[in-house]
XYZ file of C-alpha atoms in Angstrom:
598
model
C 101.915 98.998 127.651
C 98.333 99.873 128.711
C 95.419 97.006 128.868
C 93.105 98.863 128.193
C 92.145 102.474 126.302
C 90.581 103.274 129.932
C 93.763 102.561 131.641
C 95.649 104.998 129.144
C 93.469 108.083 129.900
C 93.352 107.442 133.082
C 97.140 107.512 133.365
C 96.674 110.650 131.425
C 94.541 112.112 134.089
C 97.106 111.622 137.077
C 100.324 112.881 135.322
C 99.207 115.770 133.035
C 95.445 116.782 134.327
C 95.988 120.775 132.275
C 97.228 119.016 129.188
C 95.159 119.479 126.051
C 93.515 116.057 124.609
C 91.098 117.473 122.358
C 90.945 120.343 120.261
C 87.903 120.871 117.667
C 87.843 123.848 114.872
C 84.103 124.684 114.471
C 83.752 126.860 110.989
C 82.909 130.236 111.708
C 82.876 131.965 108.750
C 85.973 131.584 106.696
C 88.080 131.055 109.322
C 87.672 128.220 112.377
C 86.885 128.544 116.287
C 88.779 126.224 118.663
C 87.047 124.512 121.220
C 89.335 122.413 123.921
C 89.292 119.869 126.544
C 91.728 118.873 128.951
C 92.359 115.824 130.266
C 90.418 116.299 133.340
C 87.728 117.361 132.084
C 87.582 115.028 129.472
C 87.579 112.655 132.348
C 84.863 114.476 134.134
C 82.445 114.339 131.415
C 83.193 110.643 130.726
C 82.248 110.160 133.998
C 79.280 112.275 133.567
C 78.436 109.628 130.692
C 79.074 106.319 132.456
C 77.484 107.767 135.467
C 73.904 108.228 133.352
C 74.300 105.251 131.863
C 74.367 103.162 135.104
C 71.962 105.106 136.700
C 69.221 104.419 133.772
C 67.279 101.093 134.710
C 65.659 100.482 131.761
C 66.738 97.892 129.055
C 69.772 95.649 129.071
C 73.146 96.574 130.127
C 74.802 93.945 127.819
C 73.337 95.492 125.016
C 75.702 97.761 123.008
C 75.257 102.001 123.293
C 74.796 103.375 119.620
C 76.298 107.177 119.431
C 74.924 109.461 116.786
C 76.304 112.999 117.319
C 77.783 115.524 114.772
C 81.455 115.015 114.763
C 82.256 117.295 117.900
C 83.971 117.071 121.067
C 80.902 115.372 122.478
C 81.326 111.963 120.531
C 84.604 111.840 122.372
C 83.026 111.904 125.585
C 80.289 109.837 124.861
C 82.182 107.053 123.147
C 84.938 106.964 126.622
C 81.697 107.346 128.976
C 80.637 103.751 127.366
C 84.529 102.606 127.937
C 84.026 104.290 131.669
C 80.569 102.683 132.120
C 81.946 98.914 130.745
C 79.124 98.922 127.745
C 80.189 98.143 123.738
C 80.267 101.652 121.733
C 78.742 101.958 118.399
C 80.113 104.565 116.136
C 77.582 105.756 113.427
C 77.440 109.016 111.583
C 74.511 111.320 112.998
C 71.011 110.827 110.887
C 70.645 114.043 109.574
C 69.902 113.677 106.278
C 67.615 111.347 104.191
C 67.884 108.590 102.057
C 71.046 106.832 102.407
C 72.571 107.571 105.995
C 69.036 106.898 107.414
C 69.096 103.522 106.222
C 72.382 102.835 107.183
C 71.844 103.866 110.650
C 68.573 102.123 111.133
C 70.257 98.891 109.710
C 73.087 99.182 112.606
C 70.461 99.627 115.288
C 68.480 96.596 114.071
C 71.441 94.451 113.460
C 73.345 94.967 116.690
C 70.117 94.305 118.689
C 71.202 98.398 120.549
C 69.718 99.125 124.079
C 70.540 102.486 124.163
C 71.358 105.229 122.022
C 73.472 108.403 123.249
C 73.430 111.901 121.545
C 73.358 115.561 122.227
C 70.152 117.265 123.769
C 69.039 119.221 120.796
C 68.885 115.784 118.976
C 67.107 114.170 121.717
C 63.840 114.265 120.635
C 63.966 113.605 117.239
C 65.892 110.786 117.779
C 63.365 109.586 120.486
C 60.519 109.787 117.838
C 62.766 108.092 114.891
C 63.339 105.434 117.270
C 58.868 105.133 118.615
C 58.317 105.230 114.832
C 60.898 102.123 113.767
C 59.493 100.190 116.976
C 62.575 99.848 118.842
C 60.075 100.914 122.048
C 62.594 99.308 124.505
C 66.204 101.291 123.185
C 67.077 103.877 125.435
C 67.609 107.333 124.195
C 69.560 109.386 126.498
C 71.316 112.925 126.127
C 73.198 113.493 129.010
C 72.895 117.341 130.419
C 76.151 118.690 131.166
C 75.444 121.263 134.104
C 79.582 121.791 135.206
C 79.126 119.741 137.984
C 81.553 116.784 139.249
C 79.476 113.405 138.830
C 81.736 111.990 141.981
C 84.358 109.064 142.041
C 85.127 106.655 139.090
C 84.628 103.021 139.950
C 86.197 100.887 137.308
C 83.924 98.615 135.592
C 84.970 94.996 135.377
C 86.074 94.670 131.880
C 88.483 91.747 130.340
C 90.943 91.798 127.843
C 88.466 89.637 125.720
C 85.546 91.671 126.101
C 84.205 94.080 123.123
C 84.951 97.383 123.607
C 83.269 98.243 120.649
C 81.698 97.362 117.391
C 83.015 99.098 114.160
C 80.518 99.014 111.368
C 82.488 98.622 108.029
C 82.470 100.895 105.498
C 80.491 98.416 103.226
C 82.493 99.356 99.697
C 81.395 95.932 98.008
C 78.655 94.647 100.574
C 75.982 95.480 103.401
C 77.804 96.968 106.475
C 78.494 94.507 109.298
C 79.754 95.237 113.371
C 83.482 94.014 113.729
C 83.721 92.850 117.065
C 87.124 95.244 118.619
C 88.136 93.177 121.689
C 89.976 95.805 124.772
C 92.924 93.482 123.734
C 92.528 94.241 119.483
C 92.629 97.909 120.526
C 95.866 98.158 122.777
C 97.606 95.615 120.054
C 96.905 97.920 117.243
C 97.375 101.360 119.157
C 100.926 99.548 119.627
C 101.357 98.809 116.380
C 100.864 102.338 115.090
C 103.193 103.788 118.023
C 105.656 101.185 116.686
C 105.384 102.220 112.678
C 104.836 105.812 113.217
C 107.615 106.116 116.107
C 105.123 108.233 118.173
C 106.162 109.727 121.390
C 104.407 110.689 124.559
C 102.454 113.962 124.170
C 101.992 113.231 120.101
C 100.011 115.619 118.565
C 98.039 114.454 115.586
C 95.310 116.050 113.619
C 92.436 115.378 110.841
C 89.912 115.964 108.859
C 88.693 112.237 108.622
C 84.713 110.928 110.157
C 85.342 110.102 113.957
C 83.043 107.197 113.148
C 86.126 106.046 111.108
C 88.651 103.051 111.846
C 91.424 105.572 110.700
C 89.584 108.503 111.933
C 88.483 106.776 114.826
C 91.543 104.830 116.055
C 94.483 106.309 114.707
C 93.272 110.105 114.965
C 91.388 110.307 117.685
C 92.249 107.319 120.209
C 95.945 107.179 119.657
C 97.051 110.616 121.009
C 94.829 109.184 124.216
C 97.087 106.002 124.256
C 100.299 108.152 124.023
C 98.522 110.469 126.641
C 99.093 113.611 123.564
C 96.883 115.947 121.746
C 94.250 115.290 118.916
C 93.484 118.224 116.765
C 89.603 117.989 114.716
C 87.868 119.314 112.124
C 84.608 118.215 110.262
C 84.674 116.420 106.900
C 82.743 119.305 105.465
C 85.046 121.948 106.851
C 88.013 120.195 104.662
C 85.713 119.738 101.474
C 84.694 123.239 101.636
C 88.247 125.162 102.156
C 91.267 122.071 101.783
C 93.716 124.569 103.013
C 92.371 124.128 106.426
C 93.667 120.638 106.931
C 97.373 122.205 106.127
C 96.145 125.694 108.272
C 95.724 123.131 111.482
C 98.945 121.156 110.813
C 101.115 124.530 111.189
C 98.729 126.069 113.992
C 99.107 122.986 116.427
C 102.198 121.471 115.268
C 100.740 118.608 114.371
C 103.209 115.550 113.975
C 101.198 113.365 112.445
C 97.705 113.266 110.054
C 95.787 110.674 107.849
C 93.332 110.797 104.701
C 92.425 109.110 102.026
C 94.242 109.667 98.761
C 91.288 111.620 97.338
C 92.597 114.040 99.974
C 95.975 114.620 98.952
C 94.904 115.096 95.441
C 91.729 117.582 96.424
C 94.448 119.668 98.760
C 97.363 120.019 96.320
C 94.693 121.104 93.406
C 92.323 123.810 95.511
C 95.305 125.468 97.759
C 95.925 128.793 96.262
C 99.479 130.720 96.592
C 97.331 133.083 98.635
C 96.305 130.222 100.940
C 99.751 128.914 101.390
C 101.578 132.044 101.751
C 103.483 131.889 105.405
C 102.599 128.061 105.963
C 105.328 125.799 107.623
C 104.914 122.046 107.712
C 107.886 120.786 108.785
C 106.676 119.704 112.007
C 104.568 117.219 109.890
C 106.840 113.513 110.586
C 104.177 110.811 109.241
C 101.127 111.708 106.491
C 99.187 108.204 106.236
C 97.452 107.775 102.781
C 95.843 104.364 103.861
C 92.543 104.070 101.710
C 92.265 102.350 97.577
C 94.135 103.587 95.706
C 97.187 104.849 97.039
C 98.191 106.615 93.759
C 101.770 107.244 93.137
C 101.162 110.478 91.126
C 99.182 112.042 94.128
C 102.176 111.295 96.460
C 104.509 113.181 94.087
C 102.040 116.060 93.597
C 101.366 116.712 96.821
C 105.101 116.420 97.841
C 106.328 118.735 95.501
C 103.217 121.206 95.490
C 104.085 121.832 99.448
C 107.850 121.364 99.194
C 108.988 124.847 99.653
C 106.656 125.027 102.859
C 108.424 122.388 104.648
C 106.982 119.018 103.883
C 109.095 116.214 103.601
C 108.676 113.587 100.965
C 109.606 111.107 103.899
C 106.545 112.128 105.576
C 103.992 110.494 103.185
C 103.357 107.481 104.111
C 101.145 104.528 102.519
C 99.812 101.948 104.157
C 97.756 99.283 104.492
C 94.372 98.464 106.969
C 91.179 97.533 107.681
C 88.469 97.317 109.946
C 88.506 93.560 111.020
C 92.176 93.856 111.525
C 91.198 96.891 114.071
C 93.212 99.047 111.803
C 96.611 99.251 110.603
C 97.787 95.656 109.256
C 100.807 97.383 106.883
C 103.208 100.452 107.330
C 106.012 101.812 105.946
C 109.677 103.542 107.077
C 109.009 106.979 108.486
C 112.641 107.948 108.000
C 112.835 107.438 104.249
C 110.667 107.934 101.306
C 107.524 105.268 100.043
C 108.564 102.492 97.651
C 107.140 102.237 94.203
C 106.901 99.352 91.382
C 106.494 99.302 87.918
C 104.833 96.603 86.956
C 103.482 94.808 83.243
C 100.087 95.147 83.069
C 99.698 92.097 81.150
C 101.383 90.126 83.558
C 99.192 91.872 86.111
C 96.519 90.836 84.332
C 97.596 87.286 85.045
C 98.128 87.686 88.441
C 101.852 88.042 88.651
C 103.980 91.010 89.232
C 107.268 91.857 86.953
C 109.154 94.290 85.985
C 107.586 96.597 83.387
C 109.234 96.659 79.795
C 109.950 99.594 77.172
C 107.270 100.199 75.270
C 104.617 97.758 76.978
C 101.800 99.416 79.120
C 102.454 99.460 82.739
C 101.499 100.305 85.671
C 102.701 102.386 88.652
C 102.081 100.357 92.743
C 103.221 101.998 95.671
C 103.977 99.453 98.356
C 101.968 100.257 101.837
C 105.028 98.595 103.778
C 105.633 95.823 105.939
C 103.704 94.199 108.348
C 103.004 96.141 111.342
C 101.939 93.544 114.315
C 100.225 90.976 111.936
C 101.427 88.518 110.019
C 101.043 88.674 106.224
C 100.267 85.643 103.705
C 99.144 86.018 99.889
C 96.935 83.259 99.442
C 94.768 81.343 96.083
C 91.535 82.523 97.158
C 90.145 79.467 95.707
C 92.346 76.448 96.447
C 94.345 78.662 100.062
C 97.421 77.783 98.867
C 100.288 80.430 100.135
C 101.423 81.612 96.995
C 105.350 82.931 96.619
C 106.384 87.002 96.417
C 105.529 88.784 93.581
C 102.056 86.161 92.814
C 99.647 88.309 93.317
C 96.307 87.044 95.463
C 94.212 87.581 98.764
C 95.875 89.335 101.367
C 95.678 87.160 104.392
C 96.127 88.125 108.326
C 96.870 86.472 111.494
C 97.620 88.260 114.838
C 96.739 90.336 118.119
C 94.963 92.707 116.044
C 92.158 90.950 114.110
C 89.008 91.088 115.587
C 86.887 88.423 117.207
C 84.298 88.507 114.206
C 80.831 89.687 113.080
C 78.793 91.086 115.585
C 75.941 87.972 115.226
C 77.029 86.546 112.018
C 78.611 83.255 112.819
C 78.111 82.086 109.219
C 80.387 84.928 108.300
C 82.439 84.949 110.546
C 83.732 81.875 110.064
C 84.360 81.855 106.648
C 86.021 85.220 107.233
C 88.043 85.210 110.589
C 88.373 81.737 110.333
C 90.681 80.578 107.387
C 93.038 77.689 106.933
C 95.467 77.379 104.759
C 95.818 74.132 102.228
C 98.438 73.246 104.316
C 96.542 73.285 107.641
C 98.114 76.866 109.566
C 94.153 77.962 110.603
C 93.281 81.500 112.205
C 93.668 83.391 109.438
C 91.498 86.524 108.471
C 90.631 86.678 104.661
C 90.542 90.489 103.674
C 88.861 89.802 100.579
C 91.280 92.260 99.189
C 94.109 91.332 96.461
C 97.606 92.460 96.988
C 101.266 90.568 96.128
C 104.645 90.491 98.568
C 108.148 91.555 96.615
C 110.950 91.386 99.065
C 108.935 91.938 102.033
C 106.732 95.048 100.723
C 103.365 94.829 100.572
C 101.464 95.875 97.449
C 97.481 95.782 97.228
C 96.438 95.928 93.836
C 92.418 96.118 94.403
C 89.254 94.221 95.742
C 88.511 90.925 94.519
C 84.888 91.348 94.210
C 85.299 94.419 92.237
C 87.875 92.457 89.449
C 86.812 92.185 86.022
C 86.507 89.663 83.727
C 87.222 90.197 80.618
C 87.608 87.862 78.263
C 90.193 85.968 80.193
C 91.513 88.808 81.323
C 91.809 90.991 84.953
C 91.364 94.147 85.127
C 91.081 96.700 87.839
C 88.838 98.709 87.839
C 90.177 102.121 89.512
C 93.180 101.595 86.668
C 90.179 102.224 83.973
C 89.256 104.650 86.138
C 92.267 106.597 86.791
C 93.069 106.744 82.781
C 89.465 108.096 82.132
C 89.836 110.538 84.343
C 93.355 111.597 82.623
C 91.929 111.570 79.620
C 90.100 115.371 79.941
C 89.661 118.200 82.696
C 86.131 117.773 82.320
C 86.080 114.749 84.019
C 86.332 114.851 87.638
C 89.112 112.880 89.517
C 87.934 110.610 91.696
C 84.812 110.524 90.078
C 84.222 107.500 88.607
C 82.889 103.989 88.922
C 83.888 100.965 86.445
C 82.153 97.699 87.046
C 80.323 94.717 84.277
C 76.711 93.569 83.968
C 76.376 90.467 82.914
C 73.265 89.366 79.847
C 72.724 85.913 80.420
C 70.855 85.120 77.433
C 73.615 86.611 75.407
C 75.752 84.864 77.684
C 78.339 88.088 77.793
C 79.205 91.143 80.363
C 79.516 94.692 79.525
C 82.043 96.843 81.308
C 80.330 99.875 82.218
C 81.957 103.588 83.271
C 80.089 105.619 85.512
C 81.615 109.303 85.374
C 81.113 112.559 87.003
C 81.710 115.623 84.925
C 81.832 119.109 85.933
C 81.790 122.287 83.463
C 84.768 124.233 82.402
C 84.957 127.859 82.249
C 82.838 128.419 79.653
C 80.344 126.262 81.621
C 78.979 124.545 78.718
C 80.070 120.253 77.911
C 79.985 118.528 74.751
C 78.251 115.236 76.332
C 78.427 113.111 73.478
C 81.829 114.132 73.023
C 82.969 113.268 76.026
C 81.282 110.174 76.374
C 82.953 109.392 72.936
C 86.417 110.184 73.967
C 86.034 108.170 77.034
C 84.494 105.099 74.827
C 87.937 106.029 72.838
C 90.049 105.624 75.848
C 88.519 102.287 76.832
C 88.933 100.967 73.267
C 92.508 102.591 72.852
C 93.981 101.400 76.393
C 91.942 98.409 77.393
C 90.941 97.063 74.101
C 86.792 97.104 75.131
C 85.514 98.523 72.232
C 81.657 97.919 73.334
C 82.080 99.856 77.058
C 79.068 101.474 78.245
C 79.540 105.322 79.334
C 76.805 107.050 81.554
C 77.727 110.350 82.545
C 76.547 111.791 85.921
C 76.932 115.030 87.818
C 79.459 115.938 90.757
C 78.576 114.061 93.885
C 76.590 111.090 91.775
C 79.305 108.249 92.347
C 78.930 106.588 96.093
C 82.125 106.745 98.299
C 82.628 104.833 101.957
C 83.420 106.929 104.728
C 87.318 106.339 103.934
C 86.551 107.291 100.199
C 86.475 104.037 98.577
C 84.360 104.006 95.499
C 81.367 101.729 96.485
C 81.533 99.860 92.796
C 78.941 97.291 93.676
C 76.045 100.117 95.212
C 76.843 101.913 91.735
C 76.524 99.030 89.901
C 72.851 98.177 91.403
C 71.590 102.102 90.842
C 72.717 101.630 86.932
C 70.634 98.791 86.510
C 67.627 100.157 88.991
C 67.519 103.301 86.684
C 68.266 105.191 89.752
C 71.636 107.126 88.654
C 71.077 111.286 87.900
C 72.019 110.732 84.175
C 73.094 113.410 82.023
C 74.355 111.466 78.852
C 75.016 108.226 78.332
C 76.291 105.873 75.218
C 75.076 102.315 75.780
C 74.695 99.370 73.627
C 70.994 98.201 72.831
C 71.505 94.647 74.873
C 73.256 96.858 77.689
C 70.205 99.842 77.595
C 67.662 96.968 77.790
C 69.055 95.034 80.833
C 68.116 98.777 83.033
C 64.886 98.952 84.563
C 63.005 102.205 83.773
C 63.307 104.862 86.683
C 59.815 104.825 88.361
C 58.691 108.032 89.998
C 60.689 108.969 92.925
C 59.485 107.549 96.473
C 59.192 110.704 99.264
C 62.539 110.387 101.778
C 61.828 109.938 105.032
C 62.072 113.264 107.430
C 65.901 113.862 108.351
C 66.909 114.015 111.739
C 68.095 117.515 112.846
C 68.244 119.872 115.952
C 65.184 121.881 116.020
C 65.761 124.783 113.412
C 68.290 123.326 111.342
């Protein structure tokens, strides 16, 4: 086993210099243009990187390197030149639009205190002028000019086990973002613990669709064909969204062995691939097809297994699992030789935090275990009183091992009371994934997040379950679309559960919005007995997702009451309508940051 990431392309370099490591499909039209790299020059223009970096005297070299580029063969570089150079990497998506991804950038390069930022040269300038106008007159902003040329000999920076390689800003699905501290040593444990799960050989070829600014995009897309010295095949995030097929197009172009998404993936591929768009494929080079982000919906497993059945794929190939940023990655897997475990399960023993069998005629509900532990040990703890509770108890998911991070980049309050736990019986070093999840004969289950549970009159319920059955309910409503969380009244001392839902237009292109916002008040009251449910219904894109396509509940939650969602119709109580500040007029976004002519 490698150290070090460094140590693994390195190796690459010596004993297969001509061998592809990176392959990206820029759109061109309706079809996609390859652009490759090689190992050696991979390692040329990492060298190219780490060789600017050293050479630029201003600021300080402890500082971390932020990387904004579009999602292109030159974050690769950039991101190994800081691994070349012995500097802590930042990840973030490229600034390029306003509003939202501005903010979120600007709050990384405050937070994490960054001396430098590297991006391409047509972004250079803007950047430069985002970063004179925020005050940050002492970060760095350096695009690199590529010119062919060979920056000279490597000398290897002196980096530790123990020392941050980089800092992975979390997807922030029920809070602000914060920088997990990735130790050299939290890498090569987890890149082992995929190669064990996934059975990956040398020379793996993998390829995605998924943000390089990712964990799973990141890590187990783009830096795990590096560890097994193999190939990573790319495409953008928009690419996919805009033609699904493309995803499966790659997989039978390159061969690819193994892929990742979201489930929302899955789902969007089986529905949009036409016959026409399918007609010659041949996936049965495809071994392992992680679905690793909430939910992991059994019905989208079966559809997409049986949608590209007759094309090759084999139902063994899907495979759930189980991960998350502070644990570097993967923390769960399952068997890559036979098919994903399911459980059905009593809801009303759900409710109660306790998993049984379901029974005729009761409601029930559908888990699909994300494996076993892969490299980390697994506890279900009380989150309140940290008592290890016995399999099939349902409560936090807890992890100790090689692969949890070192913390919060500056947070120590946090990072103690996450990375930090102790059990009632005194076993400390435990991380607490705020997530809930239950163990039945050594499978792992995760059943949702425990900030996003709701109360309900003594009861728990999950919110993608309410969710999921809205969006059952009609075609009009949009899978995937939706957001279910409660405001609370205080002087009424009671919550309201409220349904946020995207709808799109059928053929016709005209919607009955009262009538669907009374058949999903129907559904609520039918299925989850809340006959006083508000129901505000939005257009497509409305509802905020993570990067890994988790529904950010709590943002959506905070727009509803701000009077800042693009309503189309909504059905609300008179308590619930007053608690929701009136919309003021909207504030101008700030300029987006874009190559010149964009």
């Amino acid at each position: 086993m490698h150290r070090t990431l460094t140590e693994a392309v390195r190796a690459g370099v010596e004993q297969h210099p001509d061998r592809l490591a990176f392959v990206y499909l820029h759109e061109d039209g309706r079809t996609t243009r390859p652009e490759e790299l090689t190992y050696a020059e991979l390692d040329r223009r990492a060298r190219l990187v780490a060789a600017r970096l050293r050479q630029e005297s201003r600021g300080d070299p402890a500082r971390p390197v932020l990387l904004l580029h579009p999602p292109t063969l030159e974050f690769v570089t950039a991101f190994l030149g800081c691994f070349y150079a012995g500097r802590t990497a930042i990840p973030a998506p490229l600034p390029d639009e306003p509003g939202e991804r501005l903010a979120r950038v600007g709050g990384i390069l405050k937070d994490a205190r960054v001396g430098a930022v590297l991006t391409q040269p047509a972004h250079r300038q803007a950047l430069a002028a985002w970063l004179a106008a925020a005050g940050e007159h002492d970060v760095v902003c350096l695009a690199p000019e590529d010119d062919g040329s060979d920056p000279g000999p490597w000398r290897a920076p002196d980096t530790r086990p123990d020392d941050i390689a980089f800092l992975q800003y979390s997807s922030g699905s029920t809070s602000d973002p914060k920088g997990v501290m990735v130790t050299h040593a939290n890498l090569a444990a987890n890149e082992e613990a995929i190669h064990r799960s996934m059975l990956t050989g040398p020379g793996v070829v993998t390829g995605s669709w998924l943000p390089l600014y990712h964990d799973m995009g990141l890590i187990g897309m783009t830096l795990h064909p590096l560890w097994m010295g193999g190939t990573s095949v790319q495409m953008s995030p928009v690419s996919f969204i805009k033609q699904p097929h493309r995803w499966l197009r790659m997989i039978h172009d390159y061969r690819v062995e193994g892929t990742a998404s979201p489930d929302f993936g899955y789902e969007l591929c089986a529905r949009r691939t036409t016959e026409e768009q399918a007609e010659g494929l041949d996936l049965s080079c495809l071994r392992v097809a992680l679905n690793g982000a909430e939910p992991v919906r059994a019905t989208t497993l079966r559809t997409f297994a049986d949608r590209f059945a007759a094309h090759g794929l084999r139902r063994e190939a899907l495979f759930p699992c189980y991960g998350l940023a502070e644990n570097t990655l993967l923390a769960s897997a399952g068997d890559t030789t036979s098919v994903h475990v399911e459980l059905d399960v009593d809801v009303h023993h759900l409710e109660q935090h306790e998993l049984r069998p379901a029974v005729a005629g009761r409601p029930s509900r559908t888990l699909v275990g994300c494996g076993r532990p892969a490299g980390s040990e697994v506890l279900i703890a009380d989150p309140t009183t940290r008592e290890a509770l016995a399999g099939g108890r349902v409560g936090e998911i807890w992890l100790r091992g090689p692969s949890v991070a070192r913390g919060y980049w500056n947070r120590p309050r946090a990072t103690d009371a996450c990375f930090r736990a102790e059990t009632a019986d005194g076993r400390p070093g435990y991380l607490r994934t705020g997530d809930l999840g239950a163990l039945v004969d050594g499978e792992l289950y995760v059943t949702g997040r425990i900030k996003e549970m709701l109360i309900h009159h003594g009861r728990n319920l999950y919110p993608q379950d309410i969710e999921q059955a809205v969006q059952e309910s009609g075609p009009a409503l949009r899978r995937g679309g939706g957001a279910v969380f409660t405001v609370g009244d205080d002087q009424r001392e009671r919550s309201y559960v409220v349904v946020v839902q995207e709808v799109r237009p059928g053929p016709g292109g005209d919607l009955d919005l009262p009538g669907l916002a009374a058949s999903v008040q129907s559904v609520l009251s039918r299925r989850f007995q809340l006959p006083a449910a508000g129901v505000v219904l939005v257009r497509p894109g409305a509802v905020r997702k993570t990067t890994s396509g988790k529904t950010r509940r709590t943002l959506m939650r905070r727009l509803f009451l701000d009077g800042a969602l693009p309503v189309l119709h909504q059905r609300l109580e008179q308590p619930l309508a007053a608690l929701v500040t009136a919309p003021d007029a909207p504030a101008p976004h700030p300029a987006p940051l874009a190559a010149p002519g964009r």
